[in-house]
XYZ file of C-alpha atoms in Angstrom:
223
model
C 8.746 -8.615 -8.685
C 5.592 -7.079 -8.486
C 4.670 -3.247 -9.021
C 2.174 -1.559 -7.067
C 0.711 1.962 -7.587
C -0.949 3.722 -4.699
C -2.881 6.426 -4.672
C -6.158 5.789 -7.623
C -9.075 8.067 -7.956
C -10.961 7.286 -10.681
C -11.927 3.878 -12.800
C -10.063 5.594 -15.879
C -6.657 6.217 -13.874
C -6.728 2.751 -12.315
C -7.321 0.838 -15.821
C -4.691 2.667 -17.286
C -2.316 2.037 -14.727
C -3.204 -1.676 -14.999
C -2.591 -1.101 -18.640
C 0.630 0.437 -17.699
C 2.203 -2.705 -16.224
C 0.594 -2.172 -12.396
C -0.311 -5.541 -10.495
C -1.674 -3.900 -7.382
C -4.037 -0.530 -7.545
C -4.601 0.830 -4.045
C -7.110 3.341 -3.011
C -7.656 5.076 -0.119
C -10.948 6.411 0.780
C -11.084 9.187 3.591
C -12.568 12.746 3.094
C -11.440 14.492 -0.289
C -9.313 17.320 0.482
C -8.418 16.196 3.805
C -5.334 15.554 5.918
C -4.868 12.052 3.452
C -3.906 12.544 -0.322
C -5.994 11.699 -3.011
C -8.809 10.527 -0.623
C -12.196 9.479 -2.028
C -15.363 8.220 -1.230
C -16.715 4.522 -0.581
C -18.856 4.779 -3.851
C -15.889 5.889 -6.049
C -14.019 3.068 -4.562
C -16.171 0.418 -4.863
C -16.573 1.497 -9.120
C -12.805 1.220 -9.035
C -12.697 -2.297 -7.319
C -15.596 -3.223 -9.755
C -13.735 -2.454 -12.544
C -10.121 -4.016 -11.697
C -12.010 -7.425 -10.825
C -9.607 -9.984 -12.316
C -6.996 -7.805 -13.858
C -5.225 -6.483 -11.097
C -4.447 -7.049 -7.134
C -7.200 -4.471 -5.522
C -5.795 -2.811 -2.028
C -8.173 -0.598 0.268
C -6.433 1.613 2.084
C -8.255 1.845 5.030
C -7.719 5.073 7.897
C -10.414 4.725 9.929
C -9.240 4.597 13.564
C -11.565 1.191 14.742
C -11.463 -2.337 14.252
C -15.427 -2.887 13.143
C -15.479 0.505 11.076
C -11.808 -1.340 9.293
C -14.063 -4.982 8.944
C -17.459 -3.307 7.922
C -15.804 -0.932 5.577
C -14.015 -3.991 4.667
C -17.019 -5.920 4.159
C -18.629 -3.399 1.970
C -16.150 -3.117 -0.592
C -14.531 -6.174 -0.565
C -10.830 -6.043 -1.582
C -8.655 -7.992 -1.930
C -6.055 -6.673 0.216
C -6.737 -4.427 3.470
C -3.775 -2.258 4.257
C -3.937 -0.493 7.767
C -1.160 2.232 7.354
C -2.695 5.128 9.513
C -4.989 5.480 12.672
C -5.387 1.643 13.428
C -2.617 -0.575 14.085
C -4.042 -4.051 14.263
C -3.143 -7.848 15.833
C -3.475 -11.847 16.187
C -7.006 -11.101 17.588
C -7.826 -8.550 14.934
C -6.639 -10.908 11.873
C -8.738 -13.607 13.374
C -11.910 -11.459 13.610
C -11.022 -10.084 10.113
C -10.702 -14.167 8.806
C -13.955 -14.876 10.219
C -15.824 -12.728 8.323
C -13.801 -12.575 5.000
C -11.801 -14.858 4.652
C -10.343 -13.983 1.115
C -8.586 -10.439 2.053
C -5.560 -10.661 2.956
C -3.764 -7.774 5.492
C -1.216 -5.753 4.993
C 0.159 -3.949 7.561
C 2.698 -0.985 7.491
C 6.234 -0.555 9.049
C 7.392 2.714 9.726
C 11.146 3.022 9.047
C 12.947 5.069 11.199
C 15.503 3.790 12.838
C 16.466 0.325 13.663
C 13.355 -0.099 15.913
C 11.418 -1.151 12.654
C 12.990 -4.578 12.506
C 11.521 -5.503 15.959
C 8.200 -4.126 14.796
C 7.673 -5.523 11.651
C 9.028 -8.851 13.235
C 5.889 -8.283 15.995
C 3.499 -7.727 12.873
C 4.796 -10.653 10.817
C 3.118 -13.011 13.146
C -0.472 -12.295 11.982
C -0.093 -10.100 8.735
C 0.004 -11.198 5.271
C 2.128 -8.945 3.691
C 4.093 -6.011 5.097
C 4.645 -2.665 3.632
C 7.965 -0.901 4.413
C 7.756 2.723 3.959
C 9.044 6.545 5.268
C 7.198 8.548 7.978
C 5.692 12.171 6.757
C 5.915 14.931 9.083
C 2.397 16.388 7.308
C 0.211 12.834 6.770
C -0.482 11.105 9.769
C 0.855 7.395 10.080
C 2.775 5.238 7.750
C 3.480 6.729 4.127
C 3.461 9.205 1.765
C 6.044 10.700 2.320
C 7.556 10.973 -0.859
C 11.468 10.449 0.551
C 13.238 7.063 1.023
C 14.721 5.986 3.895
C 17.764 3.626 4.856
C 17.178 0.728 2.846
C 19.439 -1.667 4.849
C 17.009 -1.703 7.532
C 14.562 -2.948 5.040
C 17.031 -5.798 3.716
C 17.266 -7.035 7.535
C 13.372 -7.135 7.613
C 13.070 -8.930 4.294
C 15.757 -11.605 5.826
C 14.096 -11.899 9.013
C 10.305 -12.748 8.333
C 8.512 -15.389 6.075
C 6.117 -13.302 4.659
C 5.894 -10.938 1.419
C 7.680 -7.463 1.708
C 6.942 -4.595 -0.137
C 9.296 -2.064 -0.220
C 7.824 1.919 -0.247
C 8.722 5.341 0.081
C 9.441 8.169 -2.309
C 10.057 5.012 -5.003
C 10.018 6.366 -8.983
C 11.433 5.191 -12.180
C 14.886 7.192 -11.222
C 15.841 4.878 -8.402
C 13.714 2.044 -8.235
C 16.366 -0.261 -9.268
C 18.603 0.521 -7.216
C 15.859 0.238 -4.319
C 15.570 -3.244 -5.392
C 19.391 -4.322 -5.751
C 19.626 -2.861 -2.053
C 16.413 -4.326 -0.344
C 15.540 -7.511 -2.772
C 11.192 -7.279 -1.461
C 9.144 -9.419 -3.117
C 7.266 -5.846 -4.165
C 7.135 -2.101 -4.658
C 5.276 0.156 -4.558
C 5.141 4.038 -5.867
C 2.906 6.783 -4.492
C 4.339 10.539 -4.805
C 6.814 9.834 -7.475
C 4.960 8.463 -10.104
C 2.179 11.379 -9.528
C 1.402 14.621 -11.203
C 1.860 17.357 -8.069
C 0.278 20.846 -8.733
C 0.337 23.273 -5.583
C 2.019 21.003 -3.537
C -1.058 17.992 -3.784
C -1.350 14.957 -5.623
C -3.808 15.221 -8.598
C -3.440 12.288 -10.423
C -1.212 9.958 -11.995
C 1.676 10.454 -14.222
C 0.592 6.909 -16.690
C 4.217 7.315 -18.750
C 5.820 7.355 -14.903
C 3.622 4.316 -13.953
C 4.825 2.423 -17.146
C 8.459 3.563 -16.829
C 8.480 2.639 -13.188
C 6.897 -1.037 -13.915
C 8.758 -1.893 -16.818
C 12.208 -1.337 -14.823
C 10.996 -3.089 -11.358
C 9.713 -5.993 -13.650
C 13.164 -6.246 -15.866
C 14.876 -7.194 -12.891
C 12.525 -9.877 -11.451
């Protein structure tokens, strides 16, 4: 079972999330202070990715709304996951075009769960993703995630049993019910965002490092 911790804004937090037991750091970069939590710039990002080379899983999360903004952005910071969760949603032709000019990251693409529709979709997306990412809709962030609320986990379980690929499993996750999120759903993954987060005001300011161990050591005692 692997743990990983979304959203990282500084070299310091993501090292000491590592530290804390995280395997994957993920960092979205977008305008700070916009519509996205804890977005930040290219140059912060690619200090970040610098500094988790070989000790941890690095994910860009990427929200720009094009295929060669998603591959040049790509290109420039080099991950080694790209997760399209927001304004992009992408395909066979798009993972080809992605492959061709880097090979090494691997995509991750996001699956809405609302109703029972999900299954078909992340069946669709199976064909040419990597890894898929199972999380709850926000009515305030546009596209897939942080939301900070779970969702029906049996719909997950049918996804994990019906595609051949990794699953992580997302969506207002924290140390008080990831185990149970895991006995239910059984992803090869998961993954933690709002709830293992210091909120002030309503926004996402940093990490919570005791939450980030607490919520790693319990996904990773029942692996």
């Amino acid at each position: 079972m692997f743990t990983q911790i979304y959203s990282i804004q500084t070299v310091e937090e993501a090292l000491a999330c590592v530290e804390a037991g995280a395997d994957r750091v993920g960092v979205l970069v977008g305008v700070p202070g916009g519509k996205f939590p804890c977005a930040i710039h290219e140059d912060e990002c690619r200090a970040i990715f610098e500094a988790l080379k070989g000790k941890a899983v690095r994910v860009l999360i990427s929200v720009a709304d094009n295929e060669k903004d998603i591959i040049d952005q790509t290109e420039r910071l080099r991950p080694d996951v790209l997760h399209l969760c927001a304004n992009f949603t992408g395909d066979a032709d798009f993972r080809r075009k992605l492959a061709e000019r880097l090979p090494e990251v691997k995509l991750m693409e996001a699956v809405g769960i609302v109703d029972e529709s999900a299954i078909e979709d992340a069946r669709k997306k199976a064909e040419y993703a990597d890894l898929l990412i199972l999380d709850s809709v926000s009515k305030t962030v546009p596209g897939v995630g942080a939301a900070g609320i779970t969702h029906d986990w049996s719909i997950d379980r049918r996804i994990v049993e019906s595609v051949d690929i990794p699953v992580i499993l997302a969506g207002g996750l924290g140390p008080d019910n990831v185990a149970e999120a895991i006995e239910a759903v059984h992803p090869a993954g998961v993954d933690s965002l709002t709830k293992t987060s210091v909120v002030e005001n309503g926004v996402l300011v940093r990490k919570d490092i005791d939450k980030v161990r607490e919520f790693c050591r319990i996904a990773k005692s029942l692996s």
